[in-house]
mmCIF file of C-alpha atoms in Angstrom:
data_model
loop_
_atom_site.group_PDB
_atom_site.id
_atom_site.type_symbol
_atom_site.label_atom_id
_atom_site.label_comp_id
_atom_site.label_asym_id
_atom_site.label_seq_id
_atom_site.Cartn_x
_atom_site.Cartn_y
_atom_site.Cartn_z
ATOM 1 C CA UNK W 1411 109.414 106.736 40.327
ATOM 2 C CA UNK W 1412 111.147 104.600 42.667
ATOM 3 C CA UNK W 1413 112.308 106.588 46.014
ATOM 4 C CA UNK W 1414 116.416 107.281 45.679
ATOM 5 C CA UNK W 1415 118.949 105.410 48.263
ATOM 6 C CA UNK W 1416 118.910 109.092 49.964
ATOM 7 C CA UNK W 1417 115.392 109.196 50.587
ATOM 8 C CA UNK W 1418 114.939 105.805 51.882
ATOM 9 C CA UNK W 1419 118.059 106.421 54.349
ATOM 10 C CA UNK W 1420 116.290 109.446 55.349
ATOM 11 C CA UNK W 1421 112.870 107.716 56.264
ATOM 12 C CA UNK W 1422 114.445 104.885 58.275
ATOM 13 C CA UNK W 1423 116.479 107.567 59.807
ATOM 14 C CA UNK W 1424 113.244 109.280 60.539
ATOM 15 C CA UNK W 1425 111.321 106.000 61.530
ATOM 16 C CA UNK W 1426 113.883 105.232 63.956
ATOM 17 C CA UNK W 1427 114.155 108.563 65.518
ATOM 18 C CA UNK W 1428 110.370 108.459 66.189
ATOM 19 C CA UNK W 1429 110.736 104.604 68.059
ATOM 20 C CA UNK W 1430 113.696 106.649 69.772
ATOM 21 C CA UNK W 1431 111.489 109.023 71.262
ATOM 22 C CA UNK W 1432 109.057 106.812 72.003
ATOM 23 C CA UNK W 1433 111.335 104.542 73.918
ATOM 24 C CA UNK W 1434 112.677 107.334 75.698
ATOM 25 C CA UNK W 1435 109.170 108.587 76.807
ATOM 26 C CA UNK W 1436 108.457 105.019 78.108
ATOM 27 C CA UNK W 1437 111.308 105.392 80.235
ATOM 28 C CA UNK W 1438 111.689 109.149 81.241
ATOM 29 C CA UNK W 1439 114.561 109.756 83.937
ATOM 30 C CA UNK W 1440 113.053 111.710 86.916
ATOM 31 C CA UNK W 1441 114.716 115.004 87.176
ATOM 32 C CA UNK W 1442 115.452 117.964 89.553
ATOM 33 C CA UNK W 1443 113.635 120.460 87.399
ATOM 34 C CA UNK W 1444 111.115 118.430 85.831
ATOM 35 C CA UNK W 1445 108.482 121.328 86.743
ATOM 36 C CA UNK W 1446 110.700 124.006 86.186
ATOM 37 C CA UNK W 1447 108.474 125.756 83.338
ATOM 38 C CA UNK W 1448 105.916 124.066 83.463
ATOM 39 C CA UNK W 1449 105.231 124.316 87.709
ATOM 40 C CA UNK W 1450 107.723 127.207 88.523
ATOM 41 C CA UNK W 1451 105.588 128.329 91.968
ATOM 42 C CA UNK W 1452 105.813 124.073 93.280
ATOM 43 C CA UNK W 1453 108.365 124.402 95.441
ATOM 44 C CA UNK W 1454 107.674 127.190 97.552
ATOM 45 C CA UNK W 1455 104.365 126.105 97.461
ATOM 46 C CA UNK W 1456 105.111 123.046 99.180
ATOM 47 C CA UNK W 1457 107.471 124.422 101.629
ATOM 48 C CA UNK W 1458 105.066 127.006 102.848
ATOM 49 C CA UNK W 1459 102.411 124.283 103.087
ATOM 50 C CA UNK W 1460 104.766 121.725 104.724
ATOM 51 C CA UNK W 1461 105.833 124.681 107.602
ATOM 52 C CA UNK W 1462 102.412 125.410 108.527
ATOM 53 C CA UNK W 1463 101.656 122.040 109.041
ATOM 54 C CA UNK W 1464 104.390 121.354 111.009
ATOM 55 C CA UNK W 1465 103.953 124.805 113.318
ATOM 56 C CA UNK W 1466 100.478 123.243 113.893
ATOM 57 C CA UNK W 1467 101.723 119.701 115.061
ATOM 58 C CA UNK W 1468 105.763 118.773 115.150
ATOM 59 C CA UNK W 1469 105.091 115.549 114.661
ATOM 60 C CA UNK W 1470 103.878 115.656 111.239
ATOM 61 C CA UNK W 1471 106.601 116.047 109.790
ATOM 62 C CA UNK W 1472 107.985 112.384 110.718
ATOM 63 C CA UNK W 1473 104.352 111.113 109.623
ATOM 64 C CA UNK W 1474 105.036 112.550 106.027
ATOM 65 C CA UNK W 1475 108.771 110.965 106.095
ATOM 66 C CA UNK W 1476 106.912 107.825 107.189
ATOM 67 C CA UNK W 1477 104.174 107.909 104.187
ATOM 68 C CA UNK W 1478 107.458 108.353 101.550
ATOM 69 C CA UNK W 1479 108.685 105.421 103.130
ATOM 70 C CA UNK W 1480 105.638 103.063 103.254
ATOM 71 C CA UNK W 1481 105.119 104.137 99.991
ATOM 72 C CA UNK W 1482 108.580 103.208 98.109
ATOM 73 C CA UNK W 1483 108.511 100.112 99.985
ATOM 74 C CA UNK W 1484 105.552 98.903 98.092
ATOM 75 C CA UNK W 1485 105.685 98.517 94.261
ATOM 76 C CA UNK W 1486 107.794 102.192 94.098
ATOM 77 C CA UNK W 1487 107.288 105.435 94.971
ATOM 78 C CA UNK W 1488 103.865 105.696 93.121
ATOM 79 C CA UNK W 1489 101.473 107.323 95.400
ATOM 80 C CA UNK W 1490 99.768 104.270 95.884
ATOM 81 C CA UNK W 1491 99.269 104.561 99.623
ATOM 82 C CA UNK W 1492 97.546 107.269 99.183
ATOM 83 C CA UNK W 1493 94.240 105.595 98.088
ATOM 84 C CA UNK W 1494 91.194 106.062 100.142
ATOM 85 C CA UNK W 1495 89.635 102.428 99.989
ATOM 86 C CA UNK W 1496 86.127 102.139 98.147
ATOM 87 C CA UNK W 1497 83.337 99.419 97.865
ATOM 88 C CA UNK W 1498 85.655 98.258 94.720
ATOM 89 C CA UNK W 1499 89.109 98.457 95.620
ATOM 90 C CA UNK W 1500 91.066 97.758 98.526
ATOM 91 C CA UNK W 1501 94.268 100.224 98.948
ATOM 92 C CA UNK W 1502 97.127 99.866 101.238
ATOM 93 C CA UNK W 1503 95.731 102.044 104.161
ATOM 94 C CA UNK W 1504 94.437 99.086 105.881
ATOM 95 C CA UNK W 1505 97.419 96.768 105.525
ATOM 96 C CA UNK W 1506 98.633 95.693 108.446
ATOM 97 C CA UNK W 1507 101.709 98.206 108.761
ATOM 98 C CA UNK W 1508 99.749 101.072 108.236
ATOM 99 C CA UNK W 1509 96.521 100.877 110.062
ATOM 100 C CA UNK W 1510 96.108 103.000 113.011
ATOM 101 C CA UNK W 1511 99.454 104.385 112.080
ATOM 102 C CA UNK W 1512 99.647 105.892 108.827
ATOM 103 C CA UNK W 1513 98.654 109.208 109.057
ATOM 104 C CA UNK W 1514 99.907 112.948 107.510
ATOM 105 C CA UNK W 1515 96.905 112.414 104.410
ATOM 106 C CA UNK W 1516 95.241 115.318 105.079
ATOM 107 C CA UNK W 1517 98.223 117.406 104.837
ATOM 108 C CA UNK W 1518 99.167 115.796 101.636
ATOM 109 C CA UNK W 1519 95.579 116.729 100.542
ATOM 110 C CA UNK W 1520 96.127 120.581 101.675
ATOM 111 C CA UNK W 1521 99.421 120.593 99.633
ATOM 112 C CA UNK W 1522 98.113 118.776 96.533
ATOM 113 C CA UNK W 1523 94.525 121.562 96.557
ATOM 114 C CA UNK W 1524 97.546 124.458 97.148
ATOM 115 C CA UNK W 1525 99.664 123.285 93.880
ATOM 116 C CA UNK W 1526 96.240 123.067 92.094
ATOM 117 C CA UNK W 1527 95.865 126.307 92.214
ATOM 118 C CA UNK W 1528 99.048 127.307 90.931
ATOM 119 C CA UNK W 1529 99.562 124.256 88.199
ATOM 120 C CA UNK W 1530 96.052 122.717 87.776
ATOM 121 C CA UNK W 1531 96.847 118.774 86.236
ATOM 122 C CA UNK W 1532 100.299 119.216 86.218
ATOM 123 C CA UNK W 1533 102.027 117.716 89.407
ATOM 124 C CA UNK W 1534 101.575 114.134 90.400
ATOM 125 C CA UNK W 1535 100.832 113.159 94.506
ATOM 126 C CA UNK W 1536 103.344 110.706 94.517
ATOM 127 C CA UNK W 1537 105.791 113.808 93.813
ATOM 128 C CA UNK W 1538 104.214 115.967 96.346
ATOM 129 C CA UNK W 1539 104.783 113.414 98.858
ATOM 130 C CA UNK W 1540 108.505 113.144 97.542
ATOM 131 C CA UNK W 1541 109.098 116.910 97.982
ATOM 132 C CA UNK W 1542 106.780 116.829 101.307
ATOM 133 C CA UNK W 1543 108.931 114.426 102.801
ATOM 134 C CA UNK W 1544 112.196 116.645 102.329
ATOM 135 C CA UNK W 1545 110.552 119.627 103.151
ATOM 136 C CA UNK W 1546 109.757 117.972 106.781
ATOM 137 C CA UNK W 1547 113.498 116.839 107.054
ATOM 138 C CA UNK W 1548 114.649 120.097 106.521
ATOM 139 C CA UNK W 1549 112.315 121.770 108.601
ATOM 140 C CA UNK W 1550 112.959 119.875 111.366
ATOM 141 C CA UNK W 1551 116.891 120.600 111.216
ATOM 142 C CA UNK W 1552 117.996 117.829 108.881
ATOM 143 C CA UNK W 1553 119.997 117.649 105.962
ATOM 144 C CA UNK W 1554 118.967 119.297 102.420
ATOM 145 C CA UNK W 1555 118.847 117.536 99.235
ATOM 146 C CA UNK W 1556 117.555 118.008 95.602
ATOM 147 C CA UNK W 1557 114.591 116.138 94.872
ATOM 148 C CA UNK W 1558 114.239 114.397 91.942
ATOM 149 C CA UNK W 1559 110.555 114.780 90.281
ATOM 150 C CA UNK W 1560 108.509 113.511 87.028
ATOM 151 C CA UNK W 1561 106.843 110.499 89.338
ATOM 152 C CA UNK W 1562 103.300 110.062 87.942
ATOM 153 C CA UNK W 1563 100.008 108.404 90.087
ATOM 154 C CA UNK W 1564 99.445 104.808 90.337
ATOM 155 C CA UNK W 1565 96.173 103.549 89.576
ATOM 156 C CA UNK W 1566 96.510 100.576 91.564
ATOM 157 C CA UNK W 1567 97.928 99.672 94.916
ATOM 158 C CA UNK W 1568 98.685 96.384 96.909
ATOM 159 C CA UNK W 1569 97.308 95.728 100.180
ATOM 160 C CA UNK W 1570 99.015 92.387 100.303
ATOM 161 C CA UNK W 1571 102.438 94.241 98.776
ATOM 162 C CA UNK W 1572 102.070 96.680 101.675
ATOM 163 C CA UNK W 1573 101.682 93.663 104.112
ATOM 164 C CA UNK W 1574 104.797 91.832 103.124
ATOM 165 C CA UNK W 1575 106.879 94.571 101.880
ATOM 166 C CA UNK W 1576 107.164 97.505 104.636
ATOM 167 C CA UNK W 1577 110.244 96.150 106.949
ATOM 168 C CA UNK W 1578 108.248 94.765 110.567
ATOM 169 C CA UNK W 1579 109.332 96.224 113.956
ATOM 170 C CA UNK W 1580 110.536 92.446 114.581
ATOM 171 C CA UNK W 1581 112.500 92.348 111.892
ATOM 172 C CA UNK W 1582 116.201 90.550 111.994
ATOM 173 C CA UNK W 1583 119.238 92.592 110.896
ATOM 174 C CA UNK W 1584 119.650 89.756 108.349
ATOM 175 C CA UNK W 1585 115.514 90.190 106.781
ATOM 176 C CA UNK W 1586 116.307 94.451 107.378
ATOM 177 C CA UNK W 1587 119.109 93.995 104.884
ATOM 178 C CA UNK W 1588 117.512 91.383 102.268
ATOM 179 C CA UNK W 1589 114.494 93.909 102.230
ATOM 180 C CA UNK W 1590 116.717 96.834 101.460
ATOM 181 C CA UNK W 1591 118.987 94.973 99.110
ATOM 182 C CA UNK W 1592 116.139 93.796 97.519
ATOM 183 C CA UNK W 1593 115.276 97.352 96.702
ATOM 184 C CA UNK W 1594 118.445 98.591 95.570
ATOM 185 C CA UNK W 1595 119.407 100.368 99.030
ATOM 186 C CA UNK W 1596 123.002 98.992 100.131
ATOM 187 C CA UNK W 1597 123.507 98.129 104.016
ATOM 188 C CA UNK W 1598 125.013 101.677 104.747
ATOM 189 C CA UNK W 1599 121.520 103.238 102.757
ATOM 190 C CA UNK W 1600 119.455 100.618 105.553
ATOM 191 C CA UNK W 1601 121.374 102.131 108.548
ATOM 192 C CA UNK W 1602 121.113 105.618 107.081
ATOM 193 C CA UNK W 1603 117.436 105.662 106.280
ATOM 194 C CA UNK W 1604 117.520 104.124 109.595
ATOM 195 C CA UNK W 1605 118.228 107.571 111.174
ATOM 196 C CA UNK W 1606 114.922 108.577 110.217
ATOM 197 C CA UNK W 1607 113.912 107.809 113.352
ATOM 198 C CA UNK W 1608 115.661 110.204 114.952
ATOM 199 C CA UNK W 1609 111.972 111.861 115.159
ATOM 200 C CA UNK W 1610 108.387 110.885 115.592
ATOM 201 C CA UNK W 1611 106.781 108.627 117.413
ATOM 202 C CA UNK W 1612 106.233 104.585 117.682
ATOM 203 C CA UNK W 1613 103.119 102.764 119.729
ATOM 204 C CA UNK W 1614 103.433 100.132 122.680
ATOM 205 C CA UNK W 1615 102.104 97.268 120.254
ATOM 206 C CA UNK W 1616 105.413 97.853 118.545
ATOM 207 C CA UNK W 1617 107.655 98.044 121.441
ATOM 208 C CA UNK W 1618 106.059 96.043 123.919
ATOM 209 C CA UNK W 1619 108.045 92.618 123.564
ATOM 210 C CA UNK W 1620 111.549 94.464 123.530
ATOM 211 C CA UNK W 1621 110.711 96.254 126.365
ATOM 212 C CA UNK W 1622 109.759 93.580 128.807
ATOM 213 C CA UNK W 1623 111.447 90.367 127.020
ATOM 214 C CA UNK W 1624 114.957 91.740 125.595
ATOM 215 C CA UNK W 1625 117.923 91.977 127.406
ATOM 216 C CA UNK W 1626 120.094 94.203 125.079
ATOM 217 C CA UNK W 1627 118.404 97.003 126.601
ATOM 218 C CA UNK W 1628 119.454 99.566 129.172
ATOM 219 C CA UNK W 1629 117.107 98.549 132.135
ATOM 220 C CA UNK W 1630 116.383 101.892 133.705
ATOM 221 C CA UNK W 1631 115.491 103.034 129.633
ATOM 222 C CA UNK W 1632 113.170 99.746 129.658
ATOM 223 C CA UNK W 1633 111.659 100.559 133.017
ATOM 224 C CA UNK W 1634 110.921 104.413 131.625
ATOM 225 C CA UNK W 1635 109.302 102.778 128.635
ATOM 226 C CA UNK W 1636 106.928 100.466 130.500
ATOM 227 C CA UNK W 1637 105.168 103.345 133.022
ATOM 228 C CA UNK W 1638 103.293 104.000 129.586
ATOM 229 C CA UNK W 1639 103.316 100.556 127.664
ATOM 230 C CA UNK W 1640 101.267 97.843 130.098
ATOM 231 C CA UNK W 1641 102.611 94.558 129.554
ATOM 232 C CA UNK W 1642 99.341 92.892 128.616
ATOM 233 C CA UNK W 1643 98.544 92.858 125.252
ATOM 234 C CA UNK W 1644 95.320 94.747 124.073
ATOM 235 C CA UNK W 1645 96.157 97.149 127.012
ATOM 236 C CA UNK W 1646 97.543 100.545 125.753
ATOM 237 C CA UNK W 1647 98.414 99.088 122.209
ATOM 238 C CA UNK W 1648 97.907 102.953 121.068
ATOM 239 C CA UNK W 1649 99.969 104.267 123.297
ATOM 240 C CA UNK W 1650 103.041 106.217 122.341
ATOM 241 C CA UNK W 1651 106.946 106.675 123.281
ATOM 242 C CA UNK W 1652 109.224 108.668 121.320
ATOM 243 C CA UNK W 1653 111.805 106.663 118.849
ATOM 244 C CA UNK W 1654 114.463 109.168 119.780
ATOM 245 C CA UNK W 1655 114.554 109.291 123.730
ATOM 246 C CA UNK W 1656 116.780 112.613 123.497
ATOM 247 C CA UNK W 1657 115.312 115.199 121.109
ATOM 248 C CA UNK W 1658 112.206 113.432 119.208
ATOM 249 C CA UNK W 1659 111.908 116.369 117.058
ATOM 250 C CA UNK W 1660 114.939 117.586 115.980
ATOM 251 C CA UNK W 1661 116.488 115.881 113.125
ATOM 252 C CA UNK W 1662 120.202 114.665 114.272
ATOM 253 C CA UNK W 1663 122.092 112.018 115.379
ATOM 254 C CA UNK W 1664 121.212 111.155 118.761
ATOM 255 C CA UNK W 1665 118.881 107.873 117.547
ATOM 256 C CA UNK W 1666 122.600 106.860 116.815
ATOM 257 C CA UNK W 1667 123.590 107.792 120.032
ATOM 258 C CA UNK W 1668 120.668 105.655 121.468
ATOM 259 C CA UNK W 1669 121.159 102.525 119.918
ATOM 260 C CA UNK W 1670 125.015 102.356 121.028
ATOM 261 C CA UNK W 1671 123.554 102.888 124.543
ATOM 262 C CA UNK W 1672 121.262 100.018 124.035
ATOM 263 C CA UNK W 1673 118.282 102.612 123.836
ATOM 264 C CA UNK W 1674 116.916 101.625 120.833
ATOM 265 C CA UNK W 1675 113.116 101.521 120.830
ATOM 266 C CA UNK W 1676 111.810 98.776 118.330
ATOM 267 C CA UNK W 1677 113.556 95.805 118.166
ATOM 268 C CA UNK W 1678 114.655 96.491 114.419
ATOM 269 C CA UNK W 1679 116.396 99.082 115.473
ATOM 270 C CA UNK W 1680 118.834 97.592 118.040
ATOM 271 C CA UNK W 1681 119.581 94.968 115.538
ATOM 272 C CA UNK W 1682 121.751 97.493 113.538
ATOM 273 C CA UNK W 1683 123.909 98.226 116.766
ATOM 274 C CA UNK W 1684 123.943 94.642 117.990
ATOM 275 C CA UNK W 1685 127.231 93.110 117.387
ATOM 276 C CA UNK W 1686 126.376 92.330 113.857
ATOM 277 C CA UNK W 1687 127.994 93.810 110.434
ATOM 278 C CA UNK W 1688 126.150 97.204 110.858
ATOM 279 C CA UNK W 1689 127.960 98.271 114.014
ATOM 280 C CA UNK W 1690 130.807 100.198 112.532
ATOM 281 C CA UNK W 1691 128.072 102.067 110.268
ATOM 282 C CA UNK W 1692 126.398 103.044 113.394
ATOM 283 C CA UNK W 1693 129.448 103.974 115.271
ATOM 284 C CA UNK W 1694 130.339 106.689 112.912
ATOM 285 C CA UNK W 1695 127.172 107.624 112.626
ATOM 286 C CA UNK W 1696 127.117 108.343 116.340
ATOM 287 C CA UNK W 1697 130.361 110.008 116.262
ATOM 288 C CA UNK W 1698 130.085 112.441 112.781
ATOM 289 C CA UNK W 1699 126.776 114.057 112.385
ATOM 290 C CA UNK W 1700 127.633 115.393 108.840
ATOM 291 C CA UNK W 1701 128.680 111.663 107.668
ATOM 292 C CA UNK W 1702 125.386 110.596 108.588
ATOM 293 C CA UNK W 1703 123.197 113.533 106.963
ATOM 294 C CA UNK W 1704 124.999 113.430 103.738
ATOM 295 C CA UNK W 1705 124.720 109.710 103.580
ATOM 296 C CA UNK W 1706 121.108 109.776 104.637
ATOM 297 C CA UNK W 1707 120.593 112.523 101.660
ATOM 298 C CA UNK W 1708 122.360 110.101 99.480
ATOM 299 C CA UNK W 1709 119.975 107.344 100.491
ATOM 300 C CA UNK W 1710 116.401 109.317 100.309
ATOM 301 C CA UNK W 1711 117.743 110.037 97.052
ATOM 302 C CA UNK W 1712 117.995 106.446 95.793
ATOM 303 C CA UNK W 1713 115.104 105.384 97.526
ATOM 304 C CA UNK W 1714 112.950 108.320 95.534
ATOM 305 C CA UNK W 1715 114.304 106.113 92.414
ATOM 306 C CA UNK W 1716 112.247 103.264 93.190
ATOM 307 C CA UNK W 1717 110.463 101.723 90.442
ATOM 308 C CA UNK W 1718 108.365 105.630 89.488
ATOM 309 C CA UNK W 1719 106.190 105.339 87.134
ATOM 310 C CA UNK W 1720 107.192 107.767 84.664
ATOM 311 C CA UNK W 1721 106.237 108.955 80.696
ATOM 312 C CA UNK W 1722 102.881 107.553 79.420
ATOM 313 C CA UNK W 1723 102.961 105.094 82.861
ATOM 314 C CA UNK W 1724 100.376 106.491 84.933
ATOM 315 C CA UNK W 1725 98.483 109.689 85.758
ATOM 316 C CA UNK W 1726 98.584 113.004 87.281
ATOM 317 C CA UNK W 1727 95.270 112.153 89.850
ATOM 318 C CA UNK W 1728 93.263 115.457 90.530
ATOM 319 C CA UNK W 1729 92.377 113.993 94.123
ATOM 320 C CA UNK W 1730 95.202 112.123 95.996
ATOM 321 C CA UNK W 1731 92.862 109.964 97.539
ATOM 322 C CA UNK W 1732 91.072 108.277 94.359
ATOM 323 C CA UNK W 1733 91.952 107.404 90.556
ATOM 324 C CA UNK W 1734 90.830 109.647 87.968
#
């Protein structure tokens, strides 16, 4: 007997109802209480992790703000910088902006063997490092924001991505903004996210040429600089200099304050307060702290929206460091 009209309505209904949720798995929204059941503990589990950490060294906290950032900047905020590099696969620790610099893994390890033992298989690194990273902003007296979560691990990462993707030191206000653009971050997100560097730290290979060869910089802030930055390459590369001159960690507005004083560290950072389209978006920045922590919430927000892998994209790695 030949299936009625009704019953053949009902199976396409049902056949298309099943692609529906399988389309909609493919491309799972993150969410702010994606572990809600399933991971209740995760957040204060984090937090506590994330203050210890920071009790035991201040600047951590900018190192783990730094990782988010190096991360999303390369192929999404996957966890792919996390990748220890093995005799068959080259990561992104080695590429060129994060050697020597990237640092904070260890702590990311700590927090990911903590949720373990609350949620075993359940949280992925790349959202650790997304709730790690707001954990040290808030910490460190900076703005609060909700984080959104359901990220899952990459099993691949780009060495020559990392290399061409994370912003350079010597970058133009014109290649800052294509790079952010090109991500999805307006102008006012670049200056924002900019603020970041309101804390941590920067080395003399990065600042060297501004100091000694730029003249949009105050002299006697130049002159402070260079006691601890030789002028011959190879000499003191390592060394370090705060990116905020005024209160490196505290999370506020004073890098703000810097750059319309011509106290900008790296070069990229003068560029947004250098007579160029960005100005105005630094000036009010300078003068309203709570414009520029809302906006920068705003901004870490859209940046955590980067390209995640999400649904059956993926995995939840037991070890940040390798692939399952």
């Amino acid at each position: 007997m030949a299936p009625s009209i009704f019953s053949r309505l009902t199976m396409i209904m049902s056949m298309a109802l099943f692609v529906l949720v399988i389309v909609e798995s493919a491309n799972a929204q993150l969410s702010t209480n994606f572990y809600s059941t399933s991971c209740p503990k995760l957040s204060s589990t984090v937090k506590s992790s994330m203050q210890s950490a920071i009790s035991k060294e201040t600047r951590i906290g900018a190192s783990i703000l730094r990782l988010f950032f190096h991360d999303c900047f390369v192929n999404g905020c996957d966890g792919s910088i996390l990748l220890d590099d093995t005799s068959n696969f080259t990561g992104e620790k080695n590429a060129f902006p994060n050697r020597n610099s990237a640092r904070g893994f260890e702590v990311i390890d700590n927090i990911k063997t903590a949720v373990e033992n609350v949620c075993p298989d359940v949280v992925s690194c790349a959202d650790i490092l997304a709730i790690a990273a707001a954990d040290s902003v808030a910490i460190l007296g900076g703005p609060t924001w909700n984080v959104k979560l359901g990220r899952r691990d990459a099993k691949t990462a780009s060495q020559s991505a990392a290399n061409t993707g994370i912003p350079a030191p010597t970058s133009s206000l014109n290649q800052l903004k294509s790079r952010f653009n090109a991500l999805g971050l307006s102008t006012k997100d670049l200056v924002a996210l900019s603020g970041a560097h309101t804390i941590g730290q920067a080395r003399c290979t990065n600042f060297r040429a501004r100091i000694y060869n730029e003249t949009n910089i105050d002299t006697s802030f130049a002159s402070t600089r260079q006691t601890n930055c030789p002028k011959t390459s190879g000499s003191g590369d390592n060394n370090l200099a705060p990116l905020d001159l005024q209160t490196p960690t505290s999370f506020d507005n004073n890098y703000f304050k810097n750059l319309v004083q011509k106290k900008g560290l790296l070069h990229s950072d003068q560029q947004l307060f250098n007579g160029g389209s960005t100005n105005s978006i630094v000036s009010g920045y300078n003068t309203n702290p709570s414009s520029f922590s809302s906006d920068f919430a705003a901004a870490m927000i859209k940046m955590g929206d980067i390209s995640p892998l999400t649904g059956s994209n993926g995995e939840i790695r037991k070890n940040c460091r390798r692939k399952n």
